[in-house]
């Protein structure tokens, strides 16, 4: 969940609306809930009501972030429901890039591999071109989404190749590196390679042990849970 300061920076057009102050106050309340409790169903539902369900024209970035929050609690059906709101919208820039990533992940996790393939074919040129101007972390998000699509289609070799896109670790507390490793655990679990799974899980735990600090008190346990679930084919 992006911070209130990031939201303000990304919401210049919204800032002129009379309701902007109240919206930011509600967002700040939800962000506090997030920093204390982490990703929860309550957070998703309150975010949905405040910024999507009860809004006449919800913003694309709010819908995308809501889908991402549902993804974090493994509720892929709800993520798909909200992403479908943007299916016929003309998106561009960051919104389109983030939408493509969330849609690819969601379709793949729901096992809709043909839909994921069609969506990738339609949007891959945009994603690759847009990624050239993105941070290393955002590029990693794209490759993870593409790997999940290959995994859903049982093209495990291609999925593993995508994960070797050349990410360079960013120090001891590199959460993106950990996400990549957790994705690797999931890919191996789905492929059925039991020998490699143990090693992948151990590597993910070793990466986690390198952390000297966490952004939130719940972060460490959340990552431990995600490693465990990935080893069981859940991500």
Short mmCIF file of the C-alpha atoms (twelve columns), coordinates in Angstrom:
data_MODEL
# 
_entry.id   MODEL 
# 
loop_
_atom_site.group_PDB 
_atom_site.id 
_atom_site.type_symbol 
_atom_site.label_atom_id 
_atom_site.label_alt_id 
_atom_site.label_comp_id 
_atom_site.label_asym_id 
_atom_site.label_seq_id 
_atom_site.Cartn_x 
_atom_site.Cartn_y 
_atom_site.Cartn_z 
_atom_site.pdbx_PDB_model_num 
ATOM 1   C CA . UNK A 1   0.000   0.000   0.000   1 
ATOM 2   C CA . UNK A 2   1.540   3.312   -1.027  1 
ATOM 3   C CA . UNK A 3   2.101   5.919   1.665   1 
ATOM 4   C CA . UNK A 4   -0.137  8.991   2.053   1 
ATOM 5   C CA . UNK A 5   2.722   11.208  0.835   1 
ATOM 6   C CA . UNK A 6   3.076   9.102   -2.324  1 
ATOM 7   C CA . UNK A 7   -0.666  9.265   -2.864  1 
ATOM 8   C CA . UNK A 8   -0.633  13.057  -2.584  1 
ATOM 9   C CA . UNK A 9   2.229   13.254  -5.065  1 
ATOM 10  C CA . UNK A 10  0.336   11.058  -7.529  1 
ATOM 11  C CA . UNK A 11  -2.995  12.875  -7.059  1 
ATOM 12  C CA . UNK A 12  -2.392  16.402  -8.311  1 
ATOM 13  C CA . UNK A 13  -5.591  16.432  -10.402 1 
ATOM 14  C CA . UNK A 14  -7.644  15.011  -7.525  1 
ATOM 15  C CA . UNK A 15  -6.340  17.649  -5.110  1 
ATOM 16  C CA . UNK A 16  -8.645  20.274  -6.645  1 
ATOM 17  C CA . UNK A 17  -11.782 18.356  -5.700  1 
ATOM 18  C CA . UNK A 18  -13.695 19.618  -2.630  1 
ATOM 19  C CA . UNK A 19  -13.720 16.070  -1.239  1 
ATOM 20  C CA . UNK A 20  -9.943  15.611  -1.470  1 
ATOM 21  C CA . UNK A 21  -9.274  16.538  2.168   1 
ATOM 22  C CA . UNK A 22  -11.806 14.008  3.487   1 
ATOM 23  C CA . UNK A 23  -10.483 11.365  1.100   1 
ATOM 24  C CA . UNK A 24  -6.925  11.871  2.312   1 
ATOM 25  C CA . UNK A 25  -8.040  11.692  5.951   1 
ATOM 26  C CA . UNK A 26  -9.723  8.342   5.277   1 
ATOM 27  C CA . UNK A 27  -6.706  7.127   3.345   1 
ATOM 28  C CA . UNK A 28  -4.420  8.040   6.233   1 
ATOM 29  C CA . UNK A 29  -6.667  6.083   8.626   1 
ATOM 30  C CA . UNK A 30  -6.501  3.017   6.392   1 
ATOM 31  C CA . UNK A 31  -2.748  3.391   6.032   1 
ATOM 32  C CA . UNK A 32  -2.365  3.358   9.827   1 
ATOM 33  C CA . UNK A 33  -4.452  0.166   9.907   1 
ATOM 34  C CA . UNK A 34  -2.123  -1.292  7.285   1 
ATOM 35  C CA . UNK A 35  1.051   -0.359  9.162   1 
ATOM 36  C CA . UNK A 36  -0.278  -1.963  12.365  1 
ATOM 37  C CA . UNK A 37  -2.117  -5.059  11.098  1 
ATOM 38  C CA . UNK A 38  -0.756  -5.633  7.607   1 
ATOM 39  C CA . UNK A 39  -2.794  -7.063  4.759   1 
ATOM 40  C CA . UNK A 40  -6.233  -8.024  6.062   1 
ATOM 41  C CA . UNK A 41  -9.730  -8.616  4.727   1 
ATOM 42  C CA . UNK A 42  -10.920 -5.681  6.836   1 
ATOM 43  C CA . UNK A 43  -8.410  -3.365  5.131   1 
ATOM 44  C CA . UNK A 44  -9.527  -4.523  1.681   1 
ATOM 45  C CA . UNK A 45  -13.221 -4.089  2.442   1 
ATOM 46  C CA . UNK A 46  -12.826 -0.647  4.007   1 
ATOM 47  C CA . UNK A 47  -10.618 0.503   1.128   1 
ATOM 48  C CA . UNK A 48  -13.157 -0.844  -1.367  1 
ATOM 49  C CA . UNK A 49  -16.061 0.996   0.281   1 
ATOM 50  C CA . UNK A 50  -14.172 4.265   0.709   1 
ATOM 51  C CA . UNK A 51  -12.516 4.540   -2.699  1 
ATOM 52  C CA . UNK A 52  -14.313 2.265   -5.155  1 
ATOM 53  C CA . UNK A 53  -17.712 0.838   -4.205  1 
ATOM 54  C CA . UNK A 54  -19.281 4.078   -3.034  1 
ATOM 55  C CA . UNK A 55  -17.581 6.378   -5.529  1 
ATOM 56  C CA . UNK A 56  -19.351 7.458   -8.719  1 
ATOM 57  C CA . UNK A 57  -16.193 7.387   -10.823 1 
ATOM 58  C CA . UNK A 58  -13.446 5.553   -8.907  1 
ATOM 59  C CA . UNK A 59  -9.912  6.363   -9.988  1 
ATOM 60  C CA . UNK A 60  -7.995  3.716   -11.925 1 
ATOM 61  C CA . UNK A 61  -5.094  3.785   -9.478  1 
ATOM 62  C CA . UNK A 62  -7.456  3.108   -6.562  1 
ATOM 63  C CA . UNK A 63  -8.985  0.128   -8.358  1 
ATOM 64  C CA . UNK A 64  -5.532  -1.225  -9.189  1 
ATOM 65  C CA . UNK A 65  -4.270  -0.789  -5.634  1 
ATOM 66  C CA . UNK A 66  -7.429  -2.449  -4.273  1 
ATOM 67  C CA . UNK A 67  -6.847  -5.438  -6.568  1 
ATOM 68  C CA . UNK A 68  -3.258  -5.586  -5.308  1 
ATOM 69  C CA . UNK A 69  -4.464  -5.603  -1.690  1 
ATOM 70  C CA . UNK A 70  -6.842  -8.479  -2.415  1 
ATOM 71  C CA . UNK A 71  -3.970  -10.280 -4.138  1 
ATOM 72  C CA . UNK A 72  -1.952  -10.010 -0.921  1 
ATOM 73  C CA . UNK A 73  -4.653  -11.868 1.040   1 
ATOM 74  C CA . UNK A 74  -4.938  -14.539 -1.686  1 
ATOM 75  C CA . UNK A 75  -8.431  -13.420 -2.735  1 
ATOM 76  C CA . UNK A 76  -7.849  -13.582 -6.460  1 
ATOM 77  C CA . UNK A 77  -11.555 -13.652 -7.346  1 
ATOM 78  C CA . UNK A 78  -12.117 -10.274 -5.711  1 
ATOM 79  C CA . UNK A 79  -8.982  -8.906  -7.384  1 
ATOM 80  C CA . UNK A 80  -10.317 -10.072 -10.758 1 
ATOM 81  C CA . UNK A 81  -13.741 -8.552  -10.056 1 
ATOM 82  C CA . UNK A 82  -12.286 -5.091  -9.498  1 
ATOM 83  C CA . UNK A 83  -9.754  -5.287  -12.334 1 
ATOM 84  C CA . UNK A 84  -12.628 -6.098  -14.681 1 
ATOM 85  C CA . UNK A 85  -13.896 -2.553  -14.040 1 
ATOM 86  C CA . UNK A 86  -10.934 -1.298  -16.055 1 
ATOM 87  C CA . UNK A 87  -11.138 -3.804  -18.917 1 
ATOM 88  C CA . UNK A 88  -12.790 -1.332  -21.296 1 
ATOM 89  C CA . UNK A 89  -11.063 1.791   -20.004 1 
ATOM 90  C CA . UNK A 90  -8.368  3.580   -21.953 1 
ATOM 91  C CA . UNK A 91  -5.416  3.548   -19.610 1 
ATOM 92  C CA . UNK A 92  -1.930  4.860   -20.194 1 
ATOM 93  C CA . UNK A 93  1.341   5.388   -18.386 1 
ATOM 94  C CA . UNK A 94  1.733   4.066   -14.840 1 
ATOM 95  C CA . UNK A 95  -1.913  3.056   -14.547 1 
ATOM 96  C CA . UNK A 96  -1.755  0.849   -17.627 1 
ATOM 97  C CA . UNK A 97  1.585   -0.692  -16.630 1 
ATOM 98  C CA . UNK A 98  0.368   -1.524  -13.128 1 
ATOM 99  C CA . UNK A 99  -2.975  -2.754  -14.460 1 
ATOM 100 C CA . UNK A 100 -1.208  -5.120  -16.857 1 
ATOM 101 C CA . UNK A 101 0.894   -6.557  -14.047 1 
ATOM 102 C CA . UNK A 102 -2.073  -7.086  -11.720 1 
ATOM 103 C CA . UNK A 103 -4.222  -8.570  -14.489 1 
ATOM 104 C CA . UNK A 104 -1.513  -11.017 -15.559 1 
ATOM 105 C CA . UNK A 105 -0.917  -12.130 -11.981 1 
ATOM 106 C CA . UNK A 106 -4.604  -12.510 -11.191 1 
ATOM 107 C CA . UNK A 107 -5.515  -14.455 -14.330 1 
ATOM 108 C CA . UNK A 108 -2.525  -16.728 -13.804 1 
ATOM 109 C CA . UNK A 109 -3.299  -17.435 -10.162 1 
ATOM 110 C CA . UNK A 110 -6.895  -18.242 -11.070 1 
ATOM 111 C CA . UNK A 111 -5.611  -20.772 -13.603 1 
ATOM 112 C CA . UNK A 112 -6.940  -18.826 -16.587 1 
ATOM 113 C CA . UNK A 113 -3.802  -19.477 -18.579 1 
ATOM 114 C CA . UNK A 114 -5.362  -18.941 -21.998 1 
ATOM 115 C CA . UNK A 115 -6.735  -15.556 -20.938 1 
ATOM 116 C CA . UNK A 116 -3.343  -14.705 -19.459 1 
ATOM 117 C CA . UNK A 117 -1.616  -15.663 -22.717 1 
ATOM 118 C CA . UNK A 118 -4.011  -13.589 -24.817 1 
ATOM 119 C CA . UNK A 119 -3.631  -10.630 -22.468 1 
ATOM 120 C CA . UNK A 120 0.156   -10.873 -22.583 1 
ATOM 121 C CA . UNK A 121 0.192   -11.081 -26.374 1 
ATOM 122 C CA . UNK A 122 -1.971  -7.967  -26.556 1 
ATOM 123 C CA . UNK A 123 0.043   -5.934  -24.069 1 
ATOM 124 C CA . UNK A 124 3.617   -7.275  -24.097 1 
ATOM 125 C CA . UNK A 125 4.995   -4.566  -26.407 1 
ATOM 126 C CA . UNK A 126 3.598   -1.830  -24.199 1 
ATOM 127 C CA . UNK A 127 4.894   -3.512  -21.031 1 
ATOM 128 C CA . UNK A 128 8.395   -4.032  -22.392 1 
ATOM 129 C CA . UNK A 129 8.641   -0.486  -23.728 1 
ATOM 130 C CA . UNK A 130 7.234   1.018   -20.526 1 
ATOM 131 C CA . UNK A 131 9.533   -1.073  -18.329 1 
ATOM 132 C CA . UNK A 132 12.594  0.584   -19.860 1 
ATOM 133 C CA . UNK A 133 11.683  3.749   -17.973 1 
ATOM 134 C CA . UNK A 134 10.793  1.955   -14.742 1 
ATOM 135 C CA . UNK A 135 12.849  1.260   -11.643 1 
ATOM 136 C CA . UNK A 136 14.564  -2.103  -11.190 1 
ATOM 137 C CA . UNK A 137 11.885  -3.011  -8.659  1 
ATOM 138 C CA . UNK A 138 9.061   -2.273  -11.095 1 
ATOM 139 C CA . UNK A 139 10.830  -4.240  -13.816 1 
ATOM 140 C CA . UNK A 140 11.004  -7.156  -11.390 1 
ATOM 141 C CA . UNK A 141 7.232   -6.937  -10.867 1 
ATOM 142 C CA . UNK A 142 6.735   -7.301  -14.616 1 
ATOM 143 C CA . UNK A 143 8.991   -10.352 -14.892 1 
ATOM 144 C CA . UNK A 144 7.287   -11.981 -11.908 1 
ATOM 145 C CA . UNK A 145 3.892   -11.484 -13.560 1 
ATOM 146 C CA . UNK A 146 5.150   -12.911 -16.863 1 
ATOM 147 C CA . UNK A 147 6.669   -15.903 -15.072 1 
ATOM 148 C CA . UNK A 148 3.400   -16.600 -13.287 1 
ATOM 149 C CA . UNK A 149 1.630   -16.613 -16.660 1 
ATOM 150 C CA . UNK A 150 4.076   -19.188 -18.018 1 
ATOM 151 C CA . UNK A 151 3.688   -21.218 -14.838 1 
ATOM 152 C CA . UNK A 152 -0.103  -21.240 -15.211 1 
ATOM 153 C CA . UNK A 153 0.381   -22.629 -18.727 1 
ATOM 154 C CA . UNK A 154 2.766   -25.251 -17.285 1 
ATOM 155 C CA . UNK A 155 5.691   -23.800 -19.212 1 
ATOM 156 C CA . UNK A 156 7.975   -24.052 -16.206 1 
ATOM 157 C CA . UNK A 157 11.273  -23.802 -18.082 1 
ATOM 158 C CA . UNK A 158 10.218  -20.505 -19.640 1 
ATOM 159 C CA . UNK A 159 9.020   -19.265 -16.256 1 
ATOM 160 C CA . UNK A 160 12.384  -20.023 -14.645 1 
ATOM 161 C CA . UNK A 161 14.203  -18.258 -17.489 1 
ATOM 162 C CA . UNK A 162 12.136  -15.124 -16.914 1 
ATOM 163 C CA . UNK A 163 13.151  -15.083 -13.250 1 
ATOM 164 C CA . UNK A 164 16.800  -14.897 -14.328 1 
ATOM 165 C CA . UNK A 165 16.391  -11.449 -15.839 1 
ATOM 166 C CA . UNK A 166 19.443  -10.061 -14.073 1 
ATOM 167 C CA . UNK A 167 18.129  -8.526  -10.865 1 
ATOM 168 C CA . UNK A 168 20.958  -7.207  -8.703  1 
ATOM 169 C CA . UNK A 169 20.495  -7.408  -4.905  1 
ATOM 170 C CA . UNK A 170 20.060  -4.033  -3.226  1 
ATOM 171 C CA . UNK A 171 21.612  -4.726  0.176   1 
ATOM 172 C CA . UNK A 172 20.636  -6.882  3.162   1 
ATOM 173 C CA . UNK A 173 17.054  -5.662  3.488   1 
ATOM 174 C CA . UNK A 174 16.023  -6.193  -0.131  1 
ATOM 175 C CA . UNK A 175 12.314  -7.018  -0.069  1 
ATOM 176 C CA . UNK A 176 12.122  -7.296  -3.867  1 
ATOM 177 C CA . UNK A 177 14.836  -9.943  -3.908  1 
ATOM 178 C CA . UNK A 178 12.859  -11.848 -1.292  1 
ATOM 179 C CA . UNK A 179 9.704   -11.600 -3.428  1 
ATOM 180 C CA . UNK A 180 11.634  -12.987 -6.386  1 
ATOM 181 C CA . UNK A 181 12.881  -15.890 -4.280  1 
ATOM 182 C CA . UNK A 182 9.389   -16.605 -2.951  1 
ATOM 183 C CA . UNK A 183 8.136   -16.658 -6.527  1 
ATOM 184 C CA . UNK A 184 10.913  -19.132 -7.320  1 
ATOM 185 C CA . UNK A 185 9.725   -21.371 -4.494  1 
ATOM 186 C CA . UNK A 186 6.207   -21.249 -5.930  1 
ATOM 187 C CA . UNK A 187 7.375   -22.077 -9.464  1 
ATOM 188 C CA . UNK A 188 9.325   -25.096 -8.259  1 
ATOM 189 C CA . UNK A 189 6.401   -26.265 -6.118  1 
ATOM 190 C CA . UNK A 190 4.070   -26.052 -9.125  1 
ATOM 191 C CA . UNK A 191 6.547   -27.867 -11.369 1 
ATOM 192 C CA . UNK A 192 6.702   -30.817 -8.979  1 
ATOM 193 C CA . UNK A 193 10.501  -30.777 -8.598  1 
ATOM 194 C CA . UNK A 194 10.630  -31.915 -4.975  1 
ATOM 195 C CA . UNK A 195 14.436  -31.966 -4.762  1 
ATOM 196 C CA . UNK A 196 14.820  -28.369 -5.814  1 
ATOM 197 C CA . UNK A 197 11.971  -27.223 -3.574  1 
ATOM 198 C CA . UNK A 198 13.818  -27.856 -0.313  1 
ATOM 199 C CA . UNK A 199 16.826  -25.906 -1.548  1 
ATOM 200 C CA . UNK A 200 14.663  -23.024 -2.773  1 
ATOM 201 C CA . UNK A 201 12.853  -22.786 0.559   1 
ATOM 202 C CA . UNK A 202 16.162  -22.807 2.440   1 
ATOM 203 C CA . UNK A 203 17.509  -20.053 0.178   1 
ATOM 204 C CA . UNK A 204 14.423  -17.897 0.790   1 
ATOM 205 C CA . UNK A 205 14.792  -18.362 4.553   1 
ATOM 206 C CA . UNK A 206 18.505  -17.523 4.303   1 
ATOM 207 C CA . UNK A 207 17.630  -14.323 2.459   1 
ATOM 208 C CA . UNK A 208 15.110  -13.420 5.143   1 
ATOM 209 C CA . UNK A 209 17.685  -14.025 7.894   1 
ATOM 210 C CA . UNK A 210 19.947  -11.403 6.299   1 
ATOM 211 C CA . UNK A 211 17.410  -8.690  7.099   1 
ATOM 212 C CA . UNK A 212 18.560  -6.368  9.872   1 
ATOM 213 C CA . UNK A 213 15.290  -4.427  9.977   1 
ATOM 214 C CA . UNK A 214 11.722  -4.581  8.728   1 
ATOM 215 C CA . UNK A 215 9.434   -1.754  7.719   1 
ATOM 216 C CA . UNK A 216 6.583   -2.997  9.931   1 
ATOM 217 C CA . UNK A 217 6.343   -5.232  12.989  1 
ATOM 218 C CA . UNK A 218 4.288   -7.788  11.065  1 
ATOM 219 C CA . UNK A 219 6.580   -7.962  8.031   1 
ATOM 220 C CA . UNK A 220 8.835   -10.835 9.138   1 
ATOM 221 C CA . UNK A 221 5.983   -13.174 10.035  1 
ATOM 222 C CA . UNK A 222 4.208   -12.229 6.816   1 
ATOM 223 C CA . UNK A 223 7.240   -13.230 4.743   1 
ATOM 224 C CA . UNK A 224 7.601   -16.484 6.688   1 
ATOM 225 C CA . UNK A 225 3.975   -17.270 5.935   1 
ATOM 226 C CA . UNK A 226 4.428   -16.441 2.251   1 
ATOM 227 C CA . UNK A 227 7.445   -18.740 1.938   1 
ATOM 228 C CA . UNK A 228 5.476   -21.548 3.584   1 
ATOM 229 C CA . UNK A 229 2.451   -21.013 1.312   1 
ATOM 230 C CA . UNK A 230 4.605   -20.761 -1.820  1 
ATOM 231 C CA . UNK A 231 6.138   -24.143 -0.977  1 
ATOM 232 C CA . UNK A 232 2.580   -25.509 -1.020  1 
ATOM 233 C CA . UNK A 233 1.811   -23.974 -4.419  1 
ATOM 234 C CA . UNK A 234 -0.002  -20.893 -3.114  1 
ATOM 235 C CA . UNK A 235 1.071   -17.364 -3.945  1 
# 
